[in-house]
């Protein structure tokens, strides 16, 4: 049984057509071009900036550098910053991403409230806004409609798509009716700026301030610097995870698996798997791969706090990997010389084979005529053996009658094909095998 | 293009037949059974021993143990023993094996004399005797006619076949006309006992004796103990190399590749390769694999002392590996569920599909009816999407019209097959694709 790898050409063509439809320039009538689609000029460069996002992305790194020179970093504050990095980061990965964008599991209300608040502390927009873009990203990966398509450059996928204004009509649509019907999600969306400011800046400051009197450190390290780290860690899912690593499941699109990306992104680095099986609550499927987001979800499920963890079966996972391996084998196979295909060989009469054999070293095996010149002097079974076969049907001798040749010998034989004998393909010769014993006198002795 | 893996069933059957012919009990008329073929009894057990080989194999280990307690081991003698181990070992591997048994390269007279003498110092019989058995081993690997078939047990392949008498009629015949015509080989054969005794015992003793006065050490360490090591190192090619390791080229027979065997046997441990490509002067084909025998032959060729080094092309080598990988993929593939094969599905009319869809969640894709119950609630694209497809032909939608589903989705789809629609396999539907845009209103907008 061979693995069905490629879809039929019809299917391929049609899906190509569909894709090119997607990225075709969109006609919008006589109205003006959206600023995002205009050429860069001195006049429009300020208008091209998204003035809501840009400060959130540019100021914290500057403030962090300022703090490093002026605000002492206490050990307690460092530990708290790291803990808060994980809390807000997991708010994005376990909450925004795996719970709401993909619904890969269900969670009880306390967990959902916790994740909605923690995720807000990462200042990456509301659940609703984030998930809408993310679903479009999955649905239109790498196309024009992908909000953070890596084909526009690594920096674009990482930051550019947020710093620059987007034409909202360009971004693919996605179905978020489930989120619109979710009261917690809508509450978070409505009060987003207040909640996010509190969770990103105020709360970490209060903890360090009331806890050990480090108000400045709490603000600058657990608040601002931590935010910078969470930002770039999660942004790496859109940039690095579409650029670095291998593609064990599907190589038609950009998502890739890499351990380093996983380390940086709390386990979201097995991104080739994730795009293939987006509703699987896991990103890493092996126990030795780093996926703390999965571990958290699984741990909470033991406590009864998360439920209905979705997985694709190992059967489906294996099939994907197998097909990619098959594809690679096929590619390698195409680079090798296997000999002239049977249907490209001239058909000759048996008499012609016998005749030509008096001047050329031709041997008949399985109805195919082989010119054994390349191996006449170097045949591993000796010159005498191969000479004895010239002008004869050596099917049985070659296949065990004299010697049961290896795969390698069969392969080599194929490269020497020069013709097919008419009616010779019916392997009638096989039935005659015992009578060929005289060739050596050894068999059946 | 897919890799041609298995031979046709006819070929397989015939070669099986040929093999079983080989190992079938041989009728020898009314004469008495050869002692090797008799049951073990108290009366024949001494007669079953080969009294020429047994002492050569049993006494040196005993003498070595004796020496360890009574003869001091000088550093100089140790170094000389190791050097002489390599010299005599290479006499076997580069000389007996790769030069004479396989003719994998040609050598000038001085090199041939050197190898014939060095090889004799390993006390493993004359070139002629050794090569005859070795060629039979290659030709009849694992069969009844294999002189050291590992299927008789690891110990048999390592030692037993020499310590016990063999029925000469059982061992497969091999063509050694080239060796019979070789004057050096015949000279070595004729004077073998003298030459071997001199090279194995006298010469190493003389070197240590005249060199640094260590006559006893020379005899016991560079002579006897060194012989034990060379013996078991080279015997490992017949035992360990047919037992430990992997089979990247062919798994129908016992030869295996392993680094440890290579270390023990001066590079003969890539034995799966070697049985596949026996006239290749290399056993290891990668620079990082351990094959000092190859290095010696190659080095001597730079000096003009060896010539016509035979190799199989990388093309042939790659083909063998590819086929084994293909075989493994096929085996894994057979263990997975790919869905009901198309020809096992019932054929129904389009009307029946539409009718049944009012009660069952059936979706038509590429002329095949799928029961999507398993994914109705957990479809990654949402419930609405999949519900919208029930009772309809979703070929275009599934393949890019709405969403260009991944390999994983295609695989999953196949597992849900329940019927084929009559005349539906002609993918006529594809041509209609653009008109299906109304499904979402997004494409071509
Ligand atoms: C027609 C093209 C032939 C090719 C390409 C070919 C190739 C080979 C190769 C590659 C081997 C090495 C062992 C292996 O890989 O299995 C081999 C061994 C051998 N071949 Fe052929 N062979 C051919 C024809 C024949 C014929 C016609 C005979 C007999 C009449 C024959 C008899 C043998 C024997 C007896 C061996 C075993 C040698 C040994 O290992 O000592 N071959 N051949
Ligand atoms: C008939 C059986 C179906 C199966 C087995 C199936 C399976 C899947 C799977 C596994 C995915 C995850 C992404 C991927 O692997 O490509 C997916 C996504 C999707 N499916 Fe289906 N699907 C089916 C039918 C449909 C139909 C009929 C539609 C549309 C009418 C549809 C629309 C979508 C969309 C839009 C997505 C993208 C969701 C996202 O990533 O946000 N699917 N489907
Ligand atoms: Fe992605
Ligand atoms: Fe995702
Ligand atoms: Fe072997
Ligand atoms: Fe060999």
mmCIF file of N, CA and C and ligand atoms in Angstrom, chain B residues 97 101-102 134 137-138 271 274-275 278, ligand 6:
data_model
loop_
_atom_site.group_PDB
_atom_site.id
_atom_site.type_symbol
_atom_site.label_atom_id
_atom_site.label_comp_id
_atom_site.label_asym_id
_atom_site.label_seq_id
_atom_site.Cartn_x
_atom_site.Cartn_y
_atom_site.Cartn_z
ATOM 1 N N UNK B 97 40.063 -10.463 2.120
ATOM 2 C CA UNK B 97 38.666 -10.157 1.888
ATOM 3 C C UNK B 97 38.461 -9.270 0.653
ATOM 4 N N UNK B 101 39.001 -12.165 -2.225
ATOM 5 C CA UNK B 101 37.647 -12.738 -2.255
ATOM 6 C C UNK B 101 36.742 -11.917 -3.162
ATOM 7 N N UNK B 102 36.893 -10.584 -3.120
ATOM 8 C CA UNK B 102 35.954 -9.755 -3.881
ATOM 9 C C UNK B 102 36.564 -9.036 -5.076
ATOM 10 N N UNK B 134 34.244 -17.730 1.590
ATOM 11 C CA UNK B 134 33.659 -16.402 1.683
ATOM 12 C C UNK B 134 32.748 -16.109 0.495
ATOM 13 N N UNK B 137 29.671 -17.845 1.077
ATOM 14 C CA UNK B 137 28.895 -17.115 2.089
ATOM 15 C C UNK B 137 28.083 -15.989 1.443
ATOM 16 N N UNK B 138 28.699 -15.264 0.516
ATOM 17 C CA UNK B 138 27.970 -14.179 -0.149
ATOM 18 C C UNK B 138 26.874 -14.724 -1.050
ATOM 19 N N UNK B 271 28.222 -3.961 7.149
ATOM 20 C CA UNK B 271 28.132 -5.226 6.463
ATOM 21 C C UNK B 271 26.864 -5.338 5.625
ATOM 22 N N UNK B 274 28.037 -3.894 2.570
ATOM 23 C CA UNK B 274 28.992 -4.768 1.898
ATOM 24 C C UNK B 274 28.316 -5.928 1.173
ATOM 25 N N UNK B 275 27.306 -6.550 1.786
ATOM 26 C CA UNK B 275 26.644 -7.647 1.084
ATOM 27 C C UNK B 275 25.861 -7.140 -0.119
ATOM 28 N N UNK B 278 29.179 -5.916 -2.844
ATOM 29 C CA UNK B 278 30.368 -6.647 -2.369
ATOM 30 C C UNK B 278 31.658 -6.277 -3.100
HETATM 31 FE FE1 LIG C 6 32.559 -10.081 1.826
#
